[in-house]
Amino acid sequence: MNKIAYYPGCSGQGTSEEYDRSSRAICKALGIDLVDIPDWSCCGSTPAHTVNHVLSAALSARNLALVEGMGLDTVTTPCPSCLTNLRTAAHKMENPEFRAKVNALLDVPCTKTIEAQSVLQILTENVDMTLIKSRVVKPLTGIKIACYYGCIMNRPPELMRFDHHENPMAMDNIMTALGAEVVPYPLKVECCGASFGIARGDIVARLSGKLLDAGRRLGADAFVTACPLCQMNLDMRQGQINDALHENFKIPVFYYTQLLGYALGLDRADLGFEKLCVDPRLALGRIKQPAQAS
Amino acid sequence: MRIGVFICHCGSNIAATVDCPSVAATALTYPDVVFSTDTMYACSEPGQDAIIQAVKEKNLDGVVVASCSPRMHEPTFRRAVERAGLNRYMFEMANIREHVSWIGKTKDLNTGKAAELVRMAVEKLRRDRPLLAKRFETTKRVLVIGGGVAGIQAALDCADGGLEVIMVEREQSIGGKMAKLDKTFPTVDCSSCVLGPKMVDVAQNPNITLYACSEIESVGGYVGNFQVTIRKKATYVDWNKCTGCGLCTEKCPSRKHPDTFNENLCNAPSINIPFPQAIPKKAAINPETCLMLTKGKCGLCAKVCPTKCIDFEQKDELINVDVGAVVVATGYDLFDWHKYPQYGEGRYPDVITSLQYERLLSASGPTGGHIKRPSDGKEPKNVVFIQCVGSRDKSVGRPYCSGFCCMYTAKQTILTKDHLPDSQSYVFYMDIRSPGKMYDEFVRRAMEEYGAQYVRGRVSMIYPKDDKLIVRGADTLIGTQVEVPADLVVLAVGVEAAHGAVQLGEKLRVAPDQYGFFVESHPKLKPVETNTAGVFLAGACQGPKDIPASVGQGSAAAAKALVLLSKKELESDPAVSRVNPARCVGCGKCAQTCPFGAIKMVEDRFGNPKAEVIDTVCQGCGICTVTCPQGAIQLEHFTDNQILAEVNALCPPKILANCE
């Protein structure tokens, strides 16, 4: 019924394995049937489109053609960067001339328009919020959360067509439904420094440092993110940021799927809290235990 | 019939792409044409003289001029043939500029098309007959819609000129946006001190009747004789008895409804007088929050009122007035800046509009003239002004410049420094547009003497950090990003058409432009007229305007109304519908379709129903003529025969072509 093609993306196999695992787990729990794309390949990520638009689109179009072969018309991915590439390719191929150029590079041509959506969008638009609420077994009462969307989940708005491009609310609404207190985080769609982490650590330290600082000032116990790169910059590089800025941030940065899975009472093994760099135990400890037997 | 044809060069406008002498030569071959020539400027004095001379020398019965749009010069040429002794309707115009030379570049094709249009005009003229205008008397009374500064000026000028004036104002008091301002640029004089006396003049002028809390319900009639219905909304206070003492407003226990005069910065009592200088200074009850009207208990105001003027049973009242002319001065509204999510969409209390800031500066405002930011009442130190919020921005559908925001922002930086000497103002701007008298000097003063920091660039976002707002923008002059920690952010919001303007325009038959501002008759030469005779425009209802321009246009509109009504009688256009009673079967379809209500059903002497056209109401649109199943109604000057003759001239039926 609710069958959707699933594109994990390269980071889902490596740096954000816990995002991939928890996304699959919550979708299963909420009745969304994810079907892996057989023999999927890299979307081209950041470098491809800086070199050649047709080649870049072809990398994504190969995956879209595979989805078409599966007889599905929607593909979902947790990673906003993959999403951007899939959506851009689908959008550009609305021009028949461009589609012909792309198809010339593919073994199997991509003929249909495949809709690509983030897992977050699927959760927001295909799942009733009351269903999520009714499934909560461990409400997140007592924890203060800053929702950070990153710069490309909702932008450019003409392409992504999901939520608000300056003040998105999807994760805020989910976290509120789970019982958490969501702080009015103003830098939701600011850049974390993205892939500059390798080339210019100073830039990431400055930009991500600002994000962490704003969250701390609002009294957030933790961040939730929806992007592997954002999570990496805020979580894994928190130590580097502390060194560079002479700071002492110690804020865990979850994937929203992890906390959603936690509240739904899913198996800890599926959520991968152990993969986080900043120890989340203190923050998770703030969650009030539900009253025993009532 | 003897017809003369004049082909105008219009300088190079027509002559560059049309062979005018050749068109003139071709025209000489058309039936009844006895004289044909080309001329450099037909509308010039020698051009008109040549027409008059030709009529007399060649003994002409009618004249065709092929030149520009009849909207431009048909009246000019009609007057010329009249001076030559012909009836003014024995004139036809062919538009070979807008319809030919300006849109086509191929000279051969253009020349052919011009000749064909001239041929159509000749064929129509051959079937024209003299028409005579009827004369009718006018009502020496003017309706002014809107009591802002433009409307006030128009009303005072009309009243001083001896006309009766009916002023209708939607709000509880006149004064408009200007009454909300603290000071005005570039003189920094007190706005209410300048405007206040004029408002009092309106109240005291015996020639002016003021209806506040009122709206236009309907408008009928025609130039010189409009019938207007005004809806006087229930205020639940008998204004004949109310003295404006204010006792009721002090005692009212309900403080729920936002004070609109103070731009919603604070709340007002349910029974309220908007501001100390209000005209009329009368109390009115807000029915949405009044405890007596919503819950049926309280009535405290009625108990304390010394004149017993509270009337909870009051109903809307409809008032009919006859007027000869209408001045529309409905002003403007401010752009709703909540369309800018990057500026917080209203999430941050310390991001306010410039008009709200104006109320904070004003001694009669909610803070008594002390600048206190809304969130915690603290005095701000860094005030950031952001210009062009909702103006010159295509992405929010406001591509036009609102014109006065640069100036009021400069004024507000000066006032900020006056109020808070320790403060620092920053202004993010795109360009400074200050073309008025003493305007640019004023902006320079704000920068140089009052130390306002002008930063050229747009603001990308505002976000809170502790108790400050961080304003992040670009400085495009030094090419870098800048961030300013602000205590208060003031958005210089742009201007949009007043709400309800389009609906009012429909009642008045005045067209709005794509942004809802009313369209003037001609952007250069008829800036206060509309295409509906007798309806004039004043102030920002026509487009964004500052105070001097609004006052100037208010006076101009008053002058137009005075000119119109200074004539004892007006002439009606004789190009109206005529019923042929012999053919009319009295079905009444024409009366149903007429949008102006210009056809009434009457009985002939045998008691048969017949249609009759009211000359002065008919606008000559021709809808009735195509509705009539009998062909019994004909539009004078545009009869079926005349239109068919034109069509046949353009594409002759085979049988006619064979005859030739």
JSON list of C-alpha atoms in Angstrom, two decimals, chain A residues 164-167 184-188 190 210 213-214 217, chain B residues 341-342 345 347-348 460-466 472 483:
[
{"chain": "A", "resi": 164, "resn": "HIS", "atom": "CA", "xyz": [8.72, 27.00, 4.73]},
{"chain": "A", "resi": 165, "resn": "HIS", "atom": "CA", "xyz": [12.07, 28.01, 3.32]},
{"chain": "A", "resi": 166, "resn": "GLU", "atom": "CA", "xyz": [12.87, 30.53, 6.08]},
{"chain": "A", "resi": 167, "resn": "ASN", "atom": "CA", "xyz": [11.02, 29.08, 9.04]},
{"chain": "A", "resi": 184, "resn": "PRO", "atom": "CA", "xyz": [12.24, 28.99, 19.24]},
{"chain": "A", "resi": 185, "resn": "TYR", "atom": "CA", "xyz": [15.49, 28.41, 17.40]},
{"chain": "A", "resi": 186, "resn": "PRO", "atom": "CA", "xyz": [16.05, 31.29, 14.96]},
{"chain": "A", "resi": 187, "resn": "LEU", "atom": "CA", "xyz": [18.93, 29.85, 12.90]},
{"chain": "A", "resi": 188, "resn": "LYS", "atom": "CA", "xyz": [17.03, 26.86, 11.53]},
{"chain": "A", "resi": 190, "resn": "GLU", "atom": "CA", "xyz": [21.60, 28.76, 8.48]},
{"chain": "A", "resi": 210, "resn": "LYS", "atom": "CA", "xyz": [27.35, 30.25, 16.01]},
{"chain": "A", "resi": 213, "resn": "ASP", "atom": "CA", "xyz": [25.99, 29.15, 20.69]},
{"chain": "A", "resi": 214, "resn": "ALA", "atom": "CA", "xyz": [22.44, 30.18, 19.71]},
{"chain": "A", "resi": 217, "resn": "ARG", "atom": "CA", "xyz": [21.66, 30.58, 24.84]},
{"chain": "B", "resi": 341, "resn": "PRO", "atom": "CA", "xyz": [9.71, 35.44, 6.80]},
{"chain": "B", "resi": 342, "resn": "GLN", "atom": "CA", "xyz": [13.34, 36.50, 7.06]},
{"chain": "B", "resi": 345, "resn": "GLU", "atom": "CA", "xyz": [6.87, 37.20, 10.31]},
{"chain": "B", "resi": 347, "resn": "ARG", "atom": "CA", "xyz": [7.64, 36.52, 15.86]},
{"chain": "B", "resi": 348, "resn": "TYR", "atom": "CA", "xyz": [9.89, 39.20, 17.30]},
{"chain": "B", "resi": 460, "resn": "SER", "atom": "CA", "xyz": [18.99, 38.91, 4.67]},
{"chain": "B", "resi": 461, "resn": "MET", "atom": "CA", "xyz": [17.70, 38.01, 8.10]},
{"chain": "B", "resi": 462, "resn": "ILE", "atom": "CA", "xyz": [16.93, 39.13, 11.61]},
{"chain": "B", "resi": 463, "resn": "TYR", "atom": "CA", "xyz": [17.34, 36.75, 14.53]},
{"chain": "B", "resi": 464, "resn": "PRO", "atom": "CA", "xyz": [17.26, 37.19, 18.28]},
{"chain": "B", "resi": 465, "resn": "LYS", "atom": "CA", "xyz": [20.30, 36.69, 20.44]},
{"chain": "B", "resi": 466, "resn": "ASP", "atom": "CA", "xyz": [19.73, 37.16, 24.15]},
{"chain": "B", "resi": 472, "resn": "ARG", "atom": "CA", "xyz": [22.49, 40.51, 9.14]},
{"chain": "B", "resi": 483, "resn": "GLU", "atom": "CA", "xyz": [25.88, 42.13, 11.37]}
]
